[in-house]
PDB file of C-alpha atoms in Angstrom:
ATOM      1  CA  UNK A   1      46.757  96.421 -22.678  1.00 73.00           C
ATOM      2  CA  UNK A   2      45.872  93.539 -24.616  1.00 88.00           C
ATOM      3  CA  UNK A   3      46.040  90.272 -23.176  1.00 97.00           C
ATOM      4  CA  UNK A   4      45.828  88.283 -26.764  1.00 98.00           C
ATOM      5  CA  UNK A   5      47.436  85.338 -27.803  1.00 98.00           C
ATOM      6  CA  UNK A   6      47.622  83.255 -30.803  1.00 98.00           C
ATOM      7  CA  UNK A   7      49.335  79.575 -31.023  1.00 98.00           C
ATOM      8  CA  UNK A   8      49.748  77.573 -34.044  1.00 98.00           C
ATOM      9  CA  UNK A   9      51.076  73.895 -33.009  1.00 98.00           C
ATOM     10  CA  UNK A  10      51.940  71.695 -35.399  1.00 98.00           C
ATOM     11  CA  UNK A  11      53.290  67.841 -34.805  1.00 97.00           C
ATOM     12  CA  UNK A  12      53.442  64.601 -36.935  1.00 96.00           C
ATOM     13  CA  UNK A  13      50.106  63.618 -35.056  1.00 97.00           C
ATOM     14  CA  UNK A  14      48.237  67.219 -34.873  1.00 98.00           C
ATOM     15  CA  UNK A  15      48.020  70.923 -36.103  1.00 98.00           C
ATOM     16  CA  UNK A  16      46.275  73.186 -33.927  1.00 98.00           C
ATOM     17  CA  UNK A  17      45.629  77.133 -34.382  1.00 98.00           C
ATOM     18  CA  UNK A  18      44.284  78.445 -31.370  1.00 98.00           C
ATOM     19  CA  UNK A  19      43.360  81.950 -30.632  1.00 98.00           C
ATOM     20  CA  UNK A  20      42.473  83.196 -27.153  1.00 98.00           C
ATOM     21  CA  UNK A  21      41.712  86.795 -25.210  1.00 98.00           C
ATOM     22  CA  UNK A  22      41.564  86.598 -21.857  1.00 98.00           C
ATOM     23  CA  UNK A  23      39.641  89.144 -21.512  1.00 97.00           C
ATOM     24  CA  UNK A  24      36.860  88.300 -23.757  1.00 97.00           C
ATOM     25  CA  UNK A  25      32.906  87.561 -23.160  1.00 97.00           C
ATOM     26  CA  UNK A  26      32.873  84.110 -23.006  1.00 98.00           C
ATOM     27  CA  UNK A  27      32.540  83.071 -27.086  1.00 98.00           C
ATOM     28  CA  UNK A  28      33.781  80.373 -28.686  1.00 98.00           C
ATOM     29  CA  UNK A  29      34.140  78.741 -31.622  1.00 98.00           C
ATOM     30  CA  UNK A  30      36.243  75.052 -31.380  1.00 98.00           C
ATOM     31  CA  UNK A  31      36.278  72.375 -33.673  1.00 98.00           C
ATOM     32  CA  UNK A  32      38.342  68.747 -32.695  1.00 98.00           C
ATOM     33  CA  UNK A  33      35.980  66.493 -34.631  1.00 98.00           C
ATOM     34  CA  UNK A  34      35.652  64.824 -30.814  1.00 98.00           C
ATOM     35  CA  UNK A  35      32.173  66.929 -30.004  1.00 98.00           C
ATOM     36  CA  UNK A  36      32.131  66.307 -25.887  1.00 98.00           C
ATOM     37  CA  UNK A  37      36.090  67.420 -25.969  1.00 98.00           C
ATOM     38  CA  UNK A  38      34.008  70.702 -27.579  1.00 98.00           C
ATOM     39  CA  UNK A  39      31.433  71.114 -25.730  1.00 98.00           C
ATOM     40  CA  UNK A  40      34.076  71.572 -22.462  1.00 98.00           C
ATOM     41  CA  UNK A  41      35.681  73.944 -24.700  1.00 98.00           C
ATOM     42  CA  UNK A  42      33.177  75.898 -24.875  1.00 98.00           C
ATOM     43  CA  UNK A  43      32.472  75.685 -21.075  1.00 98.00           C
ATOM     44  CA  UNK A  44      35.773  76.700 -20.223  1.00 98.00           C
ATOM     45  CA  UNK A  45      35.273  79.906 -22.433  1.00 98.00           C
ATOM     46  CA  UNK A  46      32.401  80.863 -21.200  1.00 98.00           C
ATOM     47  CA  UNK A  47      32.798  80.044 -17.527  1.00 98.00           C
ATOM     48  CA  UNK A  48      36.314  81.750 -17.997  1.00 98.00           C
ATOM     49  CA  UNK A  49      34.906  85.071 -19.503  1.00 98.00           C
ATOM     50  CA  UNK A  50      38.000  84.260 -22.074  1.00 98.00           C
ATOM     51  CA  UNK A  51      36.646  84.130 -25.936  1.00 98.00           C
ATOM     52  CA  UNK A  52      38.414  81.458 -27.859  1.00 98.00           C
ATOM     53  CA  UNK A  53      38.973  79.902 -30.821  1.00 98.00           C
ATOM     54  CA  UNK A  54      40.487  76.622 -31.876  1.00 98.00           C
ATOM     55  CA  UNK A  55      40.655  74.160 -34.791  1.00 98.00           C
ATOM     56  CA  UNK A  56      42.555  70.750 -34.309  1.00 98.00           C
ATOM     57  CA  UNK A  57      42.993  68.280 -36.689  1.00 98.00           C
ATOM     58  CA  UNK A  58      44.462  64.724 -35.333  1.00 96.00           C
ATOM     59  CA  UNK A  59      45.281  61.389 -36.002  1.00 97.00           C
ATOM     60  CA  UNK A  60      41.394  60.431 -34.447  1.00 96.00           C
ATOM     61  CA  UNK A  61      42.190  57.055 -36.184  1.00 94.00           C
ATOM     62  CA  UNK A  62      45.184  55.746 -33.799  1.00 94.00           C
ATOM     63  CA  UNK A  63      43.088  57.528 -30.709  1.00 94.00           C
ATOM     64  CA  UNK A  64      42.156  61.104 -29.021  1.00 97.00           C
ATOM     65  CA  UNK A  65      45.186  61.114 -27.077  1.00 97.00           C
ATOM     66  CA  UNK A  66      47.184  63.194 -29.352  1.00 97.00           C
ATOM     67  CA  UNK A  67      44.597  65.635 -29.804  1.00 98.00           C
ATOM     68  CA  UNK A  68      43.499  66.041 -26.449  1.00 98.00           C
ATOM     69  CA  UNK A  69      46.984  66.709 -25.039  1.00 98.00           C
ATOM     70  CA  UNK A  70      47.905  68.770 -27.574  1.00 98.00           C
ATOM     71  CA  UNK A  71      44.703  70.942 -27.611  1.00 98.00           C
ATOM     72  CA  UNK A  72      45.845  71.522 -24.230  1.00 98.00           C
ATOM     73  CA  UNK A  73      49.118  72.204 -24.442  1.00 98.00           C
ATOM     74  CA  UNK A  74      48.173  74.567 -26.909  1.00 98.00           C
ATOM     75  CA  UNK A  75      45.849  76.324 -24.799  1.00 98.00           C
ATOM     76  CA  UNK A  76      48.191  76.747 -21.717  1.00 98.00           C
ATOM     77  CA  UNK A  77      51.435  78.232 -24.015  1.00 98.00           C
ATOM     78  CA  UNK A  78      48.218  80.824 -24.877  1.00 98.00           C
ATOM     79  CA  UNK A  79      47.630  81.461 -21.359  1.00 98.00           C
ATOM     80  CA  UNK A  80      51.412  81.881 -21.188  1.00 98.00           C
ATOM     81  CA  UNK A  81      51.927  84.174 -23.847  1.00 98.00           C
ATOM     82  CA  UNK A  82      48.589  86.175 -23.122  1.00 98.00           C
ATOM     83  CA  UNK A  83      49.777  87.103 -19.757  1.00 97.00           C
ATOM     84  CA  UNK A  84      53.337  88.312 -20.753  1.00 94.00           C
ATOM     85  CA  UNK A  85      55.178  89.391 -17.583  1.00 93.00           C
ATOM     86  CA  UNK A  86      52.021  88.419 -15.215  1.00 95.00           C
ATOM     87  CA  UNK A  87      52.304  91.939 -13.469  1.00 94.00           C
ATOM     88  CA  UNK A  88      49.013  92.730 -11.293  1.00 94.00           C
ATOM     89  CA  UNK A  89      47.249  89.716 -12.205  1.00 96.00           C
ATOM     90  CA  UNK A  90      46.120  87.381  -9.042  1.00 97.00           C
ATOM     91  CA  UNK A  91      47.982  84.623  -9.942  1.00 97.00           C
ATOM     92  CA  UNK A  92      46.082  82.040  -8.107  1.00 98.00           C
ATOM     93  CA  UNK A  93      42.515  80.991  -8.097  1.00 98.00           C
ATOM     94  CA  UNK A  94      39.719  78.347  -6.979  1.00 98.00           C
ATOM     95  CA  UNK A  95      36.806  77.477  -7.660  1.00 98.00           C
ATOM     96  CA  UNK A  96      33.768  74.494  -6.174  1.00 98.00           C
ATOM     97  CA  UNK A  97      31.483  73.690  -8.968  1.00 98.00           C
ATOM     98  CA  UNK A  98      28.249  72.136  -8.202  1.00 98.00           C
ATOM     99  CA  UNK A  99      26.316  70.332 -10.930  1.00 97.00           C
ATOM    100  CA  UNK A 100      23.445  68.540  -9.720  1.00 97.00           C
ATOM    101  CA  UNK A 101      24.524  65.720  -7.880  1.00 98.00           C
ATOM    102  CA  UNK A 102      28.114  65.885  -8.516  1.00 98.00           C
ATOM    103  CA  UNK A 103      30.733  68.462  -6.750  1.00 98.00           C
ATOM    104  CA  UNK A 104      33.880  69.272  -7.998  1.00 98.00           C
ATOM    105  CA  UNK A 105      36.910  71.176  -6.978  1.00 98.00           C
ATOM    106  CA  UNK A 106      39.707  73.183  -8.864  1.00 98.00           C
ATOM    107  CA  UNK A 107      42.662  75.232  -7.667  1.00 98.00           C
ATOM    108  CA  UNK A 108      44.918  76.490  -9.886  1.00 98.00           C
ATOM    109  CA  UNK A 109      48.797  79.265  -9.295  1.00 98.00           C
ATOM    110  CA  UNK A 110      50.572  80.249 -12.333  1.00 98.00           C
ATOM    111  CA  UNK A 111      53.680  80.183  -9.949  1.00 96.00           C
ATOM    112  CA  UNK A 112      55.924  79.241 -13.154  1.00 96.00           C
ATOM    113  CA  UNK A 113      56.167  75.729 -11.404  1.00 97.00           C
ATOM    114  CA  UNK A 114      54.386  73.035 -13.762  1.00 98.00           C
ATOM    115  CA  UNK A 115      52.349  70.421 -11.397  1.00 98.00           C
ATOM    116  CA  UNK A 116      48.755  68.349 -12.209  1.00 98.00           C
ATOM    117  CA  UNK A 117      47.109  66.608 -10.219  1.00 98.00           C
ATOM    118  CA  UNK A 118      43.638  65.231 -10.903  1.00 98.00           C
ATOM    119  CA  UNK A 119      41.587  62.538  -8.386  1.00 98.00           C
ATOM    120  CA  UNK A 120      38.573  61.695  -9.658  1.00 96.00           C
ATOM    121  CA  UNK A 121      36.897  58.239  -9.964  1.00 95.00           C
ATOM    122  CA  UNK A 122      34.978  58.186 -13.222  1.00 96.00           C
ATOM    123  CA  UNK A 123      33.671  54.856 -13.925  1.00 95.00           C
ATOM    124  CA  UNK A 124      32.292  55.741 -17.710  1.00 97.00           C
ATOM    125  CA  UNK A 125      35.270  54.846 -20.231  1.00 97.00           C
ATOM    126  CA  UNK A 126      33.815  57.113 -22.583  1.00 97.00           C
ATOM    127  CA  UNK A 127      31.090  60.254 -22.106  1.00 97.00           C
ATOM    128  CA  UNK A 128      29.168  60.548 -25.670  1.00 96.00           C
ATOM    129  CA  UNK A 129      32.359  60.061 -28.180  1.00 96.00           C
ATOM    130  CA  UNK A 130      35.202  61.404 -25.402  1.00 98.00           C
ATOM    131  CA  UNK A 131      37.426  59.257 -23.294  1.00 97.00           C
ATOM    132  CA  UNK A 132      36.960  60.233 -19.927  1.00 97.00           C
ATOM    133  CA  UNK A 133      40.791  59.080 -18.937  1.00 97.00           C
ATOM    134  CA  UNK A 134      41.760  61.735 -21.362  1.00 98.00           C
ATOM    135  CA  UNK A 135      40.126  64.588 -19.552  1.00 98.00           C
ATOM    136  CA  UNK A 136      43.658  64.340 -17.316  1.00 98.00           C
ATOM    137  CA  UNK A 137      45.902  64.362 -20.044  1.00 98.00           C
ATOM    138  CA  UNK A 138      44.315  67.724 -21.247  1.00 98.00           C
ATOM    139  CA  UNK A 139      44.799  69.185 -17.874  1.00 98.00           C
ATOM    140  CA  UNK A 140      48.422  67.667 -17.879  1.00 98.00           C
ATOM    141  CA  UNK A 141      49.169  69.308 -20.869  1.00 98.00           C
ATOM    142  CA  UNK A 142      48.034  72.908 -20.286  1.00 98.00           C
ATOM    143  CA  UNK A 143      49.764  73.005 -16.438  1.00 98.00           C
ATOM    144  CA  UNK A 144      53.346  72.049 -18.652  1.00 98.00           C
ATOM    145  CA  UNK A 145      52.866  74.436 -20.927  1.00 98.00           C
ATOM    146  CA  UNK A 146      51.430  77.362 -18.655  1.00 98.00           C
ATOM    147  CA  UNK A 147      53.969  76.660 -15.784  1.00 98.00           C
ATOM    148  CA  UNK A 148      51.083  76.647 -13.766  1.00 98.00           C
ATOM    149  CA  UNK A 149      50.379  74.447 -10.387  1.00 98.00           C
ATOM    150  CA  UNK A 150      46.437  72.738 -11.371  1.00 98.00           C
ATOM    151  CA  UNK A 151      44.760  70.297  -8.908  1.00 98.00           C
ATOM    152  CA  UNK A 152      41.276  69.320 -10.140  1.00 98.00           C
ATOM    153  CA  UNK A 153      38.817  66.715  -7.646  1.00 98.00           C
ATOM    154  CA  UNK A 154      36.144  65.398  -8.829  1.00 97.00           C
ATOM    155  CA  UNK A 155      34.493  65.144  -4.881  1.00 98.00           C
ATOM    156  CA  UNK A 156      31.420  63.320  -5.609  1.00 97.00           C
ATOM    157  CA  UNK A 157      28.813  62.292  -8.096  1.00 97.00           C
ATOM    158  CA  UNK A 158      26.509  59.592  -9.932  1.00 97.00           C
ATOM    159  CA  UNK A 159      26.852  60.747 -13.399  1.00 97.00           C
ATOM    160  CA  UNK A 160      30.239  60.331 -15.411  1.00 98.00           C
ATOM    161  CA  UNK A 161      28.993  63.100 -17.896  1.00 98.00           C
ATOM    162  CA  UNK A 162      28.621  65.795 -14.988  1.00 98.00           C
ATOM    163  CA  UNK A 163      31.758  64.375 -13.183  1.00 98.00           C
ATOM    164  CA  UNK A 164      33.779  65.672 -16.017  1.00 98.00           C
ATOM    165  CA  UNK A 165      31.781  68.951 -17.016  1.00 98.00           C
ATOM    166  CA  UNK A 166      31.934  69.911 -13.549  1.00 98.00           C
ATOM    167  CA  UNK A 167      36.172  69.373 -13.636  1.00 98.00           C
ATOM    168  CA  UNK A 168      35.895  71.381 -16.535  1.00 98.00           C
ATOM    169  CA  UNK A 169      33.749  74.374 -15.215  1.00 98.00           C
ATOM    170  CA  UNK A 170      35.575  74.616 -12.205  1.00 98.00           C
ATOM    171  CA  UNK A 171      38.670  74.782 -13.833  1.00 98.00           C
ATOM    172  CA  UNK A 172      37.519  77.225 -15.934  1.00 98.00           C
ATOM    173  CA  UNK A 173      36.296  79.476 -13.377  1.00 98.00           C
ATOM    174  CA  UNK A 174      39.534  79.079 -10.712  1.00 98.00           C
ATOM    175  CA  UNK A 175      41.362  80.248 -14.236  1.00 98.00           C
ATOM    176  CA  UNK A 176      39.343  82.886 -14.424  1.00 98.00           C
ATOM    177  CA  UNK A 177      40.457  84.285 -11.327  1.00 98.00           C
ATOM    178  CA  UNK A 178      43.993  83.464 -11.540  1.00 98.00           C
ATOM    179  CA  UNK A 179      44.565  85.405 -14.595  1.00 98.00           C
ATOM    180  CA  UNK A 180      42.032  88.649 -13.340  1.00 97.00           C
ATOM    181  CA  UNK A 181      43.952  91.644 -12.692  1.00 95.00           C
ATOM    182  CA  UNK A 182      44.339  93.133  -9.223  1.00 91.00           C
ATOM    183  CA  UNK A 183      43.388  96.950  -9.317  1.00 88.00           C
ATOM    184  CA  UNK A 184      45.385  97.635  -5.860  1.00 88.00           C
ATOM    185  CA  UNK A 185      48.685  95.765  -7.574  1.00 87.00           C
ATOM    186  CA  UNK A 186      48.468  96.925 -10.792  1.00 84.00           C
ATOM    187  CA  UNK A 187      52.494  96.342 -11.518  1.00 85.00           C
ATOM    188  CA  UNK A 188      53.513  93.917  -8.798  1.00 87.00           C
ATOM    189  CA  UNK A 189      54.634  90.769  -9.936  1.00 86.00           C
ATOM    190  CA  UNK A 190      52.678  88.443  -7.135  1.00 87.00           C
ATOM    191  CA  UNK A 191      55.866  86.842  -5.870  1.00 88.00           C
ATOM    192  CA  UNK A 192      58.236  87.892  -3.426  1.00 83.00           C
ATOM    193  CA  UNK A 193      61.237  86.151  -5.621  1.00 86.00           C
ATOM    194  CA  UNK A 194      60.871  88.769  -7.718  1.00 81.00           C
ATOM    195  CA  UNK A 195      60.145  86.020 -10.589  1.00 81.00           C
ATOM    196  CA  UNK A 196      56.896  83.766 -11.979  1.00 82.00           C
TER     197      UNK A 196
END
């Protein structure tokens, strides 16, 4: 069965199209006109196995906020819709990701229940042409729109740049789990209240 998705959102401040397969080989091809935002695009398709594609176009000249949030948004109704009833999938998954001298942490449940929580102290405003504050709001936005429960730590770290890519990495990967399908529960929901 495929587990496909395709979103189109579309808002006074943004339109996004955004295509994603879960289970995919890692490819990419994103365009924000925000390259950094990109690049962890790309890392969270290829550290999630999941190939995706995605085109936003924002109001860059107020700020990135819009886009940002939106892009992930965008990306967790995907998730959503890709999984349909969430029968024999894992459900929850986490991940450490080490990158050089900076360790992060992500755990993420599609319980159905939206929750964020990110604690990391980044002391770069900005990483190349990205606001670092914003990497939150993406995260924010995809755990409302999946339903899903996502706590991200950045643990330690001297470098703003891998303080972020490693956030994004490991949530990539802790996805990655979450969504894999269990061969010994191939139609169980993974809930014992019968609903995600």
């Amino acid at each position: 069965m495929s587990r496909r998705a395709a979103i189109h959102r579309k808002t006074n401040e943004t339109d996004i199209r955004l295509k994603l397969n879960l289970d995919g080989r890692g490819q990419s091809r994103v365009s924000t006109s925000i390259r950094f935002f990109d690049h962890m695009l790309d890392l969270v398709a290829r550290h999630g196995a999941f190939d995706l594609e995605i085109t936003a176009k924002g109001d860059l000249d107020v700020d990135q906020h819009h886009t940002v949030e939106d892009v992930g948004i965008a990306l967790g109704e995907a998730v959503l819709k890709a999984l349909g009833s969430k029968r024999g999938i894992l459900r929850a998954g986490y991940f450490l990701m080490p990158m050089d001298e900076t360790l992060a942490a992500a755990a993420v449940d599609l319980s159905g229940r939206p929750y964020c929580v990110v604690k990391a102290k980044i002391s770069a405003k900005r990483v190349g042409d990205f606001q670092t504050e914003l990497a939150e709001d993406f995260f924010q936005g995809f755990a409302q729109a999946a339903r899903a429960n996502v706590h991200l730590r950045g643990l330690y770290g001297r470098s703003s740049h891998h303080q972020v890519e490693a956030m994004f990495k490991a949530f990539a990967r802790a996805l990655r789990f979450a969504v894999s399908r269990d061969k010994r529960l191939r139609s169980v929901l993974p809930s014992t209240k019968g609903l995600l």
